[in-house]
JSON list of C-alpha atoms in Angstrom, two decimals:
[
{"chain": "G", "resi": 1, "resn": "MET", "atom": "CA", "xyz": [25.28, -13.23, -1.36]},
{"chain": "G", "resi": 2, "resn": "THR", "atom": "CA", "xyz": [26.13, -9.81, -2.77]},
{"chain": "G", "resi": 3, "resn": "SER", "atom": "CA", "xyz": [28.18, -7.42, -0.68]},
{"chain": "G", "resi": 4, "resn": "ILE", "atom": "CA", "xyz": [26.99, -3.83, -0.41]},
{"chain": "G", "resi": 5, "resn": "SER", "atom": "CA", "xyz": [30.58, -2.62, -0.11]},
{"chain": "G", "resi": 6, "resn": "SER", "atom": "CA", "xyz": [31.50, -2.93, -3.77]},
{"chain": "G", "resi": 7, "resn": "PRO", "atom": "CA", "xyz": [30.56, 0.39, -5.39]},
{"chain": "G", "resi": 8, "resn": "GLY", "atom": "CA", "xyz": [30.45, 0.66, -9.11]},
{"chain": "G", "resi": 9, "resn": "ALA", "atom": "CA", "xyz": [28.89, -2.74, -9.72]},
{"chain": "G", "resi": 10, "resn": "ASN", "atom": "CA", "xyz": [25.60, -1.07, -10.58]},
{"chain": "G", "resi": 11, "resn": "GLY", "atom": "CA", "xyz": [27.00, 2.37, -11.37]},
{"chain": "G", "resi": 12, "resn": "SER", "atom": "CA", "xyz": [26.47, 3.49, -7.80]},
{"chain": "G", "resi": 13, "resn": "SER", "atom": "CA", "xyz": [28.33, 6.41, -6.25]},
{"chain": "G", "resi": 14, "resn": "TYR", "atom": "CA", "xyz": [27.74, 5.32, -2.65]},
{"chain": "G", "resi": 15, "resn": "ASP", "atom": "CA", "xyz": [27.45, 2.04, -0.84]},
{"chain": "G", "resi": 16, "resn": "VAL", "atom": "CA", "xyz": [24.89, 3.37, 1.66]},
{"chain": "G", "resi": 17, "resn": "PHE", "atom": "CA", "xyz": [22.52, 6.32, 1.99]},
{"chain": "G", "resi": 18, "resn": "LEU", "atom": "CA", "xyz": [21.65, 7.24, 5.60]},
{"chain": "G", "resi": 19, "resn": "SER", "atom": "CA", "xyz": [18.08, 8.45, 6.17]},
{"chain": "G", "resi": 20, "resn": "PHE", "atom": "CA", "xyz": [17.51, 10.01, 9.57]},
{"chain": "G", "resi": 21, "resn": "ARG", "atom": "CA", "xyz": [15.83, 12.98, 11.23]},
{"chain": "G", "resi": 22, "resn": "GLY", "atom": "CA", "xyz": [18.74, 15.37, 11.65]},
{"chain": "G", "resi": 23, "resn": "GLU", "atom": "CA", "xyz": [17.71, 17.23, 14.76]},
{"chain": "G", "resi": 24, "resn": "ASP", "atom": "CA", "xyz": [17.22, 13.94, 16.63]},
{"chain": "G", "resi": 25, "resn": "THR", "atom": "CA", "xyz": [20.30, 11.85, 15.83]},
{"chain": "G", "resi": 26, "resn": "ARG", "atom": "CA", "xyz": [22.68, 13.89, 13.63]},
{"chain": "G", "resi": 27, "resn": "TYR", "atom": "CA", "xyz": [25.29, 14.35, 16.38]},
{"chain": "G", "resi": 28, "resn": "SER", "atom": "CA", "xyz": [24.70, 11.11, 18.25]},
{"chain": "G", "resi": 29, "resn": "PHE", "atom": "CA", "xyz": [23.70, 7.70, 16.89]},
{"chain": "G", "resi": 30, "resn": "THR", "atom": "CA", "xyz": [23.79, 8.61, 13.20]},
{"chain": "G", "resi": 31, "resn": "ASP", "atom": "CA", "xyz": [27.18, 10.29, 13.56]},
{"chain": "G", "resi": 32, "resn": "HIS", "atom": "CA", "xyz": [28.59, 7.15, 15.22]},
{"chain": "G", "resi": 33, "resn": "LEU", "atom": "CA", "xyz": [27.02, 4.95, 12.55]},
{"chain": "G", "resi": 34, "resn": "TYR", "atom": "CA", "xyz": [28.44, 7.11, 9.75]},
{"chain": "G", "resi": 35, "resn": "LYS", "atom": "CA", "xyz": [31.96, 7.06, 11.24]},
{"chain": "G", "resi": 36, "resn": "THR", "atom": "CA", "xyz": [31.80, 3.29, 11.75]},
{"chain": "G", "resi": 37, "resn": "LEU", "atom": "CA", "xyz": [30.71, 2.74, 8.15]},
{"chain": "G", "resi": 38, "resn": "LYS", "atom": "CA", "xyz": [33.56, 4.95, 6.90]},
{"chain": "G", "resi": 39, "resn": "GLN", "atom": "CA", "xyz": [36.10, 3.13, 9.11]},
{"chain": "G", "resi": 40, "resn": "SER", "atom": "CA", "xyz": [34.84, -0.12, 7.62]},
{"chain": "G", "resi": 41, "resn": "ARG", "atom": "CA", "xyz": [35.48, 1.30, 4.13]},
{"chain": "G", "resi": 42, "resn": "ILE", "atom": "CA", "xyz": [31.79, 1.53, 3.34]},
{"chain": "G", "resi": 43, "resn": "ASP", "atom": "CA", "xyz": [31.16, 4.73, 1.40]},
{"chain": "G", "resi": 44, "resn": "ALA", "atom": "CA", "xyz": [28.16, 6.34, 3.06]},
{"chain": "G", "resi": 45, "resn": "PHE", "atom": "CA", "xyz": [26.20, 9.49, 2.21]},
{"chain": "G", "resi": 46, "resn": "ARG", "atom": "CA", "xyz": [24.56, 11.61, 4.87]},
{"chain": "G", "resi": 47, "resn": "ASP", "atom": "CA", "xyz": [23.13, 15.07, 4.53]},
{"chain": "G", "resi": 48, "resn": "ASN", "atom": "CA", "xyz": [25.11, 17.44, 6.71]},
{"chain": "G", "resi": 49, "resn": "ASP", "atom": "CA", "xyz": [22.75, 20.36, 6.26]},
{"chain": "G", "resi": 50, "resn": "ASP", "atom": "CA", "xyz": [19.36, 20.97, 7.75]},
{"chain": "G", "resi": 51, "resn": "ILE", "atom": "CA", "xyz": [16.52, 21.43, 5.29]},
{"chain": "G", "resi": 52, "resn": "ASN", "atom": "CA", "xyz": [14.50, 24.54, 6.05]},
{"chain": "G", "resi": 53, "resn": "ARG", "atom": "CA", "xyz": [10.74, 24.31, 6.40]},
{"chain": "G", "resi": 54, "resn": "GLY", "atom": "CA", "xyz": [8.98, 24.64, 3.08]},
{"chain": "G", "resi": 55, "resn": "GLU", "atom": "CA", "xyz": [11.98, 23.46, 1.02]},
{"chain": "G", "resi": 56, "resn": "GLU", "atom": "CA", "xyz": [11.70, 20.52, -1.31]},
{"chain": "G", "resi": 57, "resn": "LEU", "atom": "CA", "xyz": [13.97, 17.52, -0.98]},
{"chain": "G", "resi": 58, "resn": "LYS", "atom": "CA", "xyz": [17.39, 18.63, -2.19]},
{"chain": "G", "resi": 59, "resn": "PRO", "atom": "CA", "xyz": [18.43, 17.37, -5.63]},
{"chain": "G", "resi": 60, "resn": "GLU", "atom": "CA", "xyz": [21.71, 16.09, -4.17]},
{"chain": "G", "resi": 61, "resn": "ILE", "atom": "CA", "xyz": [19.77, 13.94, -1.69]},
{"chain": "G", "resi": 62, "resn": "GLN", "atom": "CA", "xyz": [17.59, 12.53, -4.46]},
{"chain": "G", "resi": 63, "resn": "ARG", "atom": "CA", "xyz": [20.71, 11.81, -6.52]},
{"chain": "G", "resi": 64, "resn": "ALA", "atom": "CA", "xyz": [22.49, 10.19, -3.55]},
{"chain": "G", "resi": 65, "resn": "ILE", "atom": "CA", "xyz": [19.53, 7.88, -2.91]},
{"chain": "G", "resi": 66, "resn": "LYS", "atom": "CA", "xyz": [19.35, 6.90, -6.57]},
{"chain": "G", "resi": 67, "resn": "GLU", "atom": "CA", "xyz": [23.12, 6.36, -6.77]},
{"chain": "G", "resi": 68, "resn": "SER", "atom": "CA", "xyz": [23.42, 4.27, -3.59]},
{"chain": "G", "resi": 69, "resn": "ARG", "atom": "CA", "xyz": [23.39, 0.50, -3.47]},
{"chain": "G", "resi": 70, "resn": "ALA", "atom": "CA", "xyz": [21.59, 0.46, -0.10]},
{"chain": "G", "resi": 71, "resn": "SER", "atom": "CA", "xyz": [19.90, 2.67, 2.49]},
{"chain": "G", "resi": 72, "resn": "ILE", "atom": "CA", "xyz": [19.87, 2.57, 6.26]},
{"chain": "G", "resi": 73, "resn": "VAL", "atom": "CA", "xyz": [16.70, 4.19, 7.60]},
{"chain": "G", "resi": 74, "resn": "VAL", "atom": "CA", "xyz": [17.01, 5.25, 11.25]},
{"chain": "G", "resi": 75, "resn": "LEU", "atom": "CA", "xyz": [13.42, 5.19, 12.53]},
{"chain": "G", "resi": 76, "resn": "LEU", "atom": "CA", "xyz": [12.66, 6.92, 15.80]},
{"chain": "G", "resi": 77, "resn": "GLU", "atom": "CA", "xyz": [9.62, 8.55, 17.35]},
{"chain": "G", "resi": 78, "resn": "ASN", "atom": "CA", "xyz": [9.89, 11.82, 15.43]},
{"chain": "G", "resi": 79, "resn": "TYR", "atom": "CA", "xyz": [10.83, 10.37, 12.03]},
{"chain": "G", "resi": 80, "resn": "ALA", "atom": "CA", "xyz": [7.23, 10.35, 10.77]},
{"chain": "G", "resi": 81, "resn": "THR", "atom": "CA", "xyz": [6.71, 14.02, 11.63]},
{"chain": "G", "resi": 82, "resn": "SER", "atom": "CA", "xyz": [9.24, 15.06, 9.02]},
{"chain": "G", "resi": 83, "resn": "TYR", "atom": "CA", "xyz": [7.95, 15.54, 5.48]},
{"chain": "G", "resi": 84, "resn": "TRP", "atom": "CA", "xyz": [11.52, 15.23, 4.19]},
{"chain": "G", "resi": 85, "resn": "CYS", "atom": "CA", "xyz": [12.15, 11.94, 6.00]},
{"chain": "G", "resi": 86, "resn": "LEU", "atom": "CA", "xyz": [8.95, 10.47, 4.57]},
{"chain": "G", "resi": 87, "resn": "ASP", "atom": "CA", "xyz": [9.80, 11.83, 1.13]},
{"chain": "G", "resi": 88, "resn": "GLU", "atom": "CA", "xyz": [13.25, 10.20, 1.36]},
{"chain": "G", "resi": 89, "resn": "LEU", "atom": "CA", "xyz": [11.62, 6.97, 2.49]},
{"chain": "G", "resi": 90, "resn": "MET", "atom": "CA", "xyz": [9.23, 7.02, -0.46]},
{"chain": "G", "resi": 91, "resn": "LEU", "atom": "CA", "xyz": [12.14, 7.40, -2.91]},
{"chain": "G", "resi": 92, "resn": "ILE", "atom": "CA", "xyz": [14.17, 4.73, -1.09]},
{"chain": "G", "resi": 93, "resn": "LEU", "atom": "CA", "xyz": [11.31, 2.23, -1.33]},
{"chain": "G", "resi": 94, "resn": "GLN", "atom": "CA", "xyz": [10.78, 3.13, -5.00]},
{"chain": "G", "resi": 95, "resn": "GLN", "atom": "CA", "xyz": [14.48, 2.34, -5.57]},
{"chain": "G", "resi": 96, "resn": "LYS", "atom": "CA", "xyz": [13.98, -0.96, -3.72]},
{"chain": "G", "resi": 97, "resn": "ARG", "atom": "CA", "xyz": [11.04, -1.92, -5.96]},
{"chain": "G", "resi": 98, "resn": "GLU", "atom": "CA", "xyz": [12.58, -0.81, -9.23]},
{"chain": "G", "resi": 99, "resn": "HIS", "atom": "CA", "xyz": [16.33, -1.34, -8.80]},
{"chain": "G", "resi": 100, "resn": "ASN", "atom": "CA", "xyz": [16.88, -4.03, -6.12]},
{"chain": "G", "resi": 101, "resn": "HIS", "atom": "CA", "xyz": [18.07, -1.36, -3.65]},
{"chain": "G", "resi": 102, "resn": "TYR", "atom": "CA", "xyz": [18.82, -2.89, -0.23]},
{"chain": "G", "resi": 103, "resn": "VAL", "atom": "CA", "xyz": [17.00, -1.28, 2.72]},
{"chain": "G", "resi": 104, "resn": "LEU", "atom": "CA", "xyz": [17.83, -1.78, 6.39]},
{"chain": "G", "resi": 105, "resn": "PRO", "atom": "CA", "xyz": [15.46, -0.09, 8.87]},
{"chain": "G", "resi": 106, "resn": "VAL", "atom": "CA", "xyz": [16.98, 0.57, 12.30]},
{"chain": "G", "resi": 107, "resn": "PHE", "atom": "CA", "xyz": [14.43, 1.10, 15.06]},
{"chain": "G", "resi": 108, "resn": "TYR", "atom": "CA", "xyz": [16.19, 3.50, 17.42]},
{"chain": "G", "resi": 109, "resn": "HIS", "atom": "CA", "xyz": [14.50, 3.97, 20.79]},
{"chain": "G", "resi": 110, "resn": "VAL", "atom": "CA", "xyz": [11.17, 2.92, 19.30]},
{"chain": "G", "resi": 111, "resn": "ASP", "atom": "CA", "xyz": [9.70, -0.57, 19.29]},
{"chain": "G", "resi": 112, "resn": "PRO", "atom": "CA", "xyz": [8.89, -1.95, 15.82]},
{"chain": "G", "resi": 113, "resn": "SER", "atom": "CA", "xyz": [5.49, -3.10, 17.08]},
{"chain": "G", "resi": 114, "resn": "ASP", "atom": "CA", "xyz": [4.64, 0.50, 18.08]},
{"chain": "G", "resi": 115, "resn": "VAL", "atom": "CA", "xyz": [5.25, 1.59, 14.50]},
{"chain": "G", "resi": 116, "resn": "ARG", "atom": "CA", "xyz": [3.35, -1.34, 13.00]},
{"chain": "G", "resi": 117, "resn": "LYS", "atom": "CA", "xyz": [0.36, -1.00, 15.34]},
{"chain": "G", "resi": 118, "resn": "GLN", "atom": "CA", "xyz": [0.52, 2.80, 15.65]},
{"chain": "G", "resi": 119, "resn": "ASN", "atom": "CA", "xyz": [0.87, 2.57, 19.43]},
{"chain": "G", "resi": 120, "resn": "LYS", "atom": "CA", "xyz": [2.34, 4.84, 22.07]},
{"chain": "G", "resi": 121, "resn": "THR", "atom": "CA", "xyz": [4.45, 7.84, 21.15]},
{"chain": "G", "resi": 122, "resn": "PHE", "atom": "CA", "xyz": [5.06, 6.84, 17.54]},
{"chain": "G", "resi": 123, "resn": "ALA", "atom": "CA", "xyz": [1.34, 6.94, 16.74]},
{"chain": "G", "resi": 124, "resn": "ILE", "atom": "CA", "xyz": [1.00, 10.33, 18.40]},
{"chain": "G", "resi": 125, "resn": "GLU", "atom": "CA", "xyz": [3.86, 11.65, 16.32]},
{"chain": "G", "resi": 126, "resn": "VAL", "atom": "CA", "xyz": [2.38, 10.28, 13.09]},
{"chain": "G", "resi": 127, "resn": "LYS", "atom": "CA", "xyz": [-1.00, 11.81, 13.91]},
{"chain": "G", "resi": 128, "resn": "ALA", "atom": "CA", "xyz": [0.72, 15.13, 14.67]},
{"chain": "G", "resi": 129, "resn": "SER", "atom": "CA", "xyz": [1.83, 15.16, 11.04]},
{"chain": "G", "resi": 130, "resn": "SER", "atom": "CA", "xyz": [-1.77, 15.64, 9.96]},
{"chain": "G", "resi": 131, "resn": "LYS", "atom": "CA", "xyz": [-0.81, 19.23, 9.14]},
{"chain": "G", "resi": 132, "resn": "TRP", "atom": "CA", "xyz": [-0.52, 17.93, 5.59]},
{"chain": "G", "resi": 133, "resn": "THR", "atom": "CA", "xyz": [-3.08, 19.50, 3.30]},
{"chain": "G", "resi": 134, "resn": "ASP", "atom": "CA", "xyz": [-3.31, 16.43, 1.07]},
{"chain": "G", "resi": 135, "resn": "HIS", "atom": "CA", "xyz": [-4.63, 13.71, 3.37]},
{"chain": "G", "resi": 136, "resn": "ASN", "atom": "CA", "xyz": [-4.30, 11.07, 0.63]},
{"chain": "G", "resi": 137, "resn": "ALA", "atom": "CA", "xyz": [-0.60, 11.85, 0.28]},
{"chain": "G", "resi": 138, "resn": "PHE", "atom": "CA", "xyz": [-0.22, 11.65, 4.05]},
{"chain": "G", "resi": 139, "resn": "ALA", "atom": "CA", "xyz": [-2.04, 8.29, 4.19]},
{"chain": "G", "resi": 140, "resn": "GLY", "atom": "CA", "xyz": [0.22, 7.04, 1.41]},
{"chain": "G", "resi": 141, "resn": "MET", "atom": "CA", "xyz": [3.31, 8.09, 3.33]},
{"chain": "G", "resi": 142, "resn": "VAL", "atom": "CA", "xyz": [2.12, 6.33, 6.48]},
{"chain": "G", "resi": 143, "resn": "PHE", "atom": "CA", "xyz": [1.41, 3.20, 4.41]},
{"chain": "G", "resi": 144, "resn": "ILE", "atom": "CA", "xyz": [4.95, 3.34, 3.02]},
{"chain": "G", "resi": 145, "resn": "LEU", "atom": "CA", "xyz": [6.33, 3.74, 6.51]},
{"chain": "G", "resi": 146, "resn": "LEU", "atom": "CA", "xyz": [4.37, 0.74, 7.76]},
{"chain": "G", "resi": 147, "resn": "ASN", "atom": "CA", "xyz": [5.56, -1.32, 4.80]},
{"chain": "G", "resi": 148, "resn": "THR", "atom": "CA", "xyz": [9.10, -0.65, 5.95]},
{"chain": "G", "resi": 149, "resn": "ILE", "atom": "CA", "xyz": [8.34, -2.80, 8.97]},
{"chain": "G", "resi": 150, "resn": "SER", "atom": "CA", "xyz": [8.06, -5.88, 6.78]},
{"chain": "G", "resi": 151, "resn": "LEU", "atom": "CA", "xyz": [11.72, -5.53, 5.82]},
{"chain": "G", "resi": 152, "resn": "TRP", "atom": "CA", "xyz": [14.44, -7.15, 7.86]},
{"chain": "G", "resi": 153, "resn": "ALA", "atom": "CA", "xyz": [15.23, -4.69, 10.65]},
{"chain": "G", "resi": 154, "resn": "LEU", "atom": "CA", "xyz": [17.63, -3.93, 13.46]},
{"chain": "G", "resi": 155, "resn": "HIS", "atom": "CA", "xyz": [16.08, -2.87, 16.76]},
{"chain": "G", "resi": 156, "resn": "MET", "atom": "CA", "xyz": [18.22, -0.69, 19.05]},
{"chain": "G", "resi": 157, "resn": "HIS", "atom": "CA", "xyz": [16.95, -0.97, 22.63]},
{"chain": "G", "resi": 158, "resn": "GLN", "atom": "CA", "xyz": [16.49, 1.94, 25.01]},
{"chain": "G", "resi": 159, "resn": "ASN", "atom": "CA", "xyz": [19.88, 1.37, 26.64]},
{"chain": "G", "resi": 160, "resn": "ALA", "atom": "CA", "xyz": [21.72, 1.72, 23.31]},
{"chain": "G", "resi": 161, "resn": "PRO", "atom": "CA", "xyz": [23.96, 4.81, 22.91]}
]
């Protein structure tokens, strides 16, 4: 089994890229996860800046995804309402297909079955994203998100910090 904590084996700059919706978990769960990874000597990348509405995915984020050996995707109710989160996810899954990039989805305060079946709050949030002008692109993003469910995942229950 290959360890993700050996950077450089595939020319990677980071062991792990963290994908999360900043306003929801930046200073809570994701911050704790980032610090724990660093303490474990796992070189992780997280974006410390908010992306303003209308901006494209930052080139440094694209580069960090491409230069990481793995990604941890923190899925929560509002993840699918963010164009940038879905754009990151699309690039992460492209890296998985083309470059054997490891992907670990973490379901944080959302049940994986709600995402898969489009139930409860997660479905409402996905439908709220219908502000997209290109409905085919939106449908493609939702399909990518649902495909993430088929990957091995970690489910954080409601009582998790």
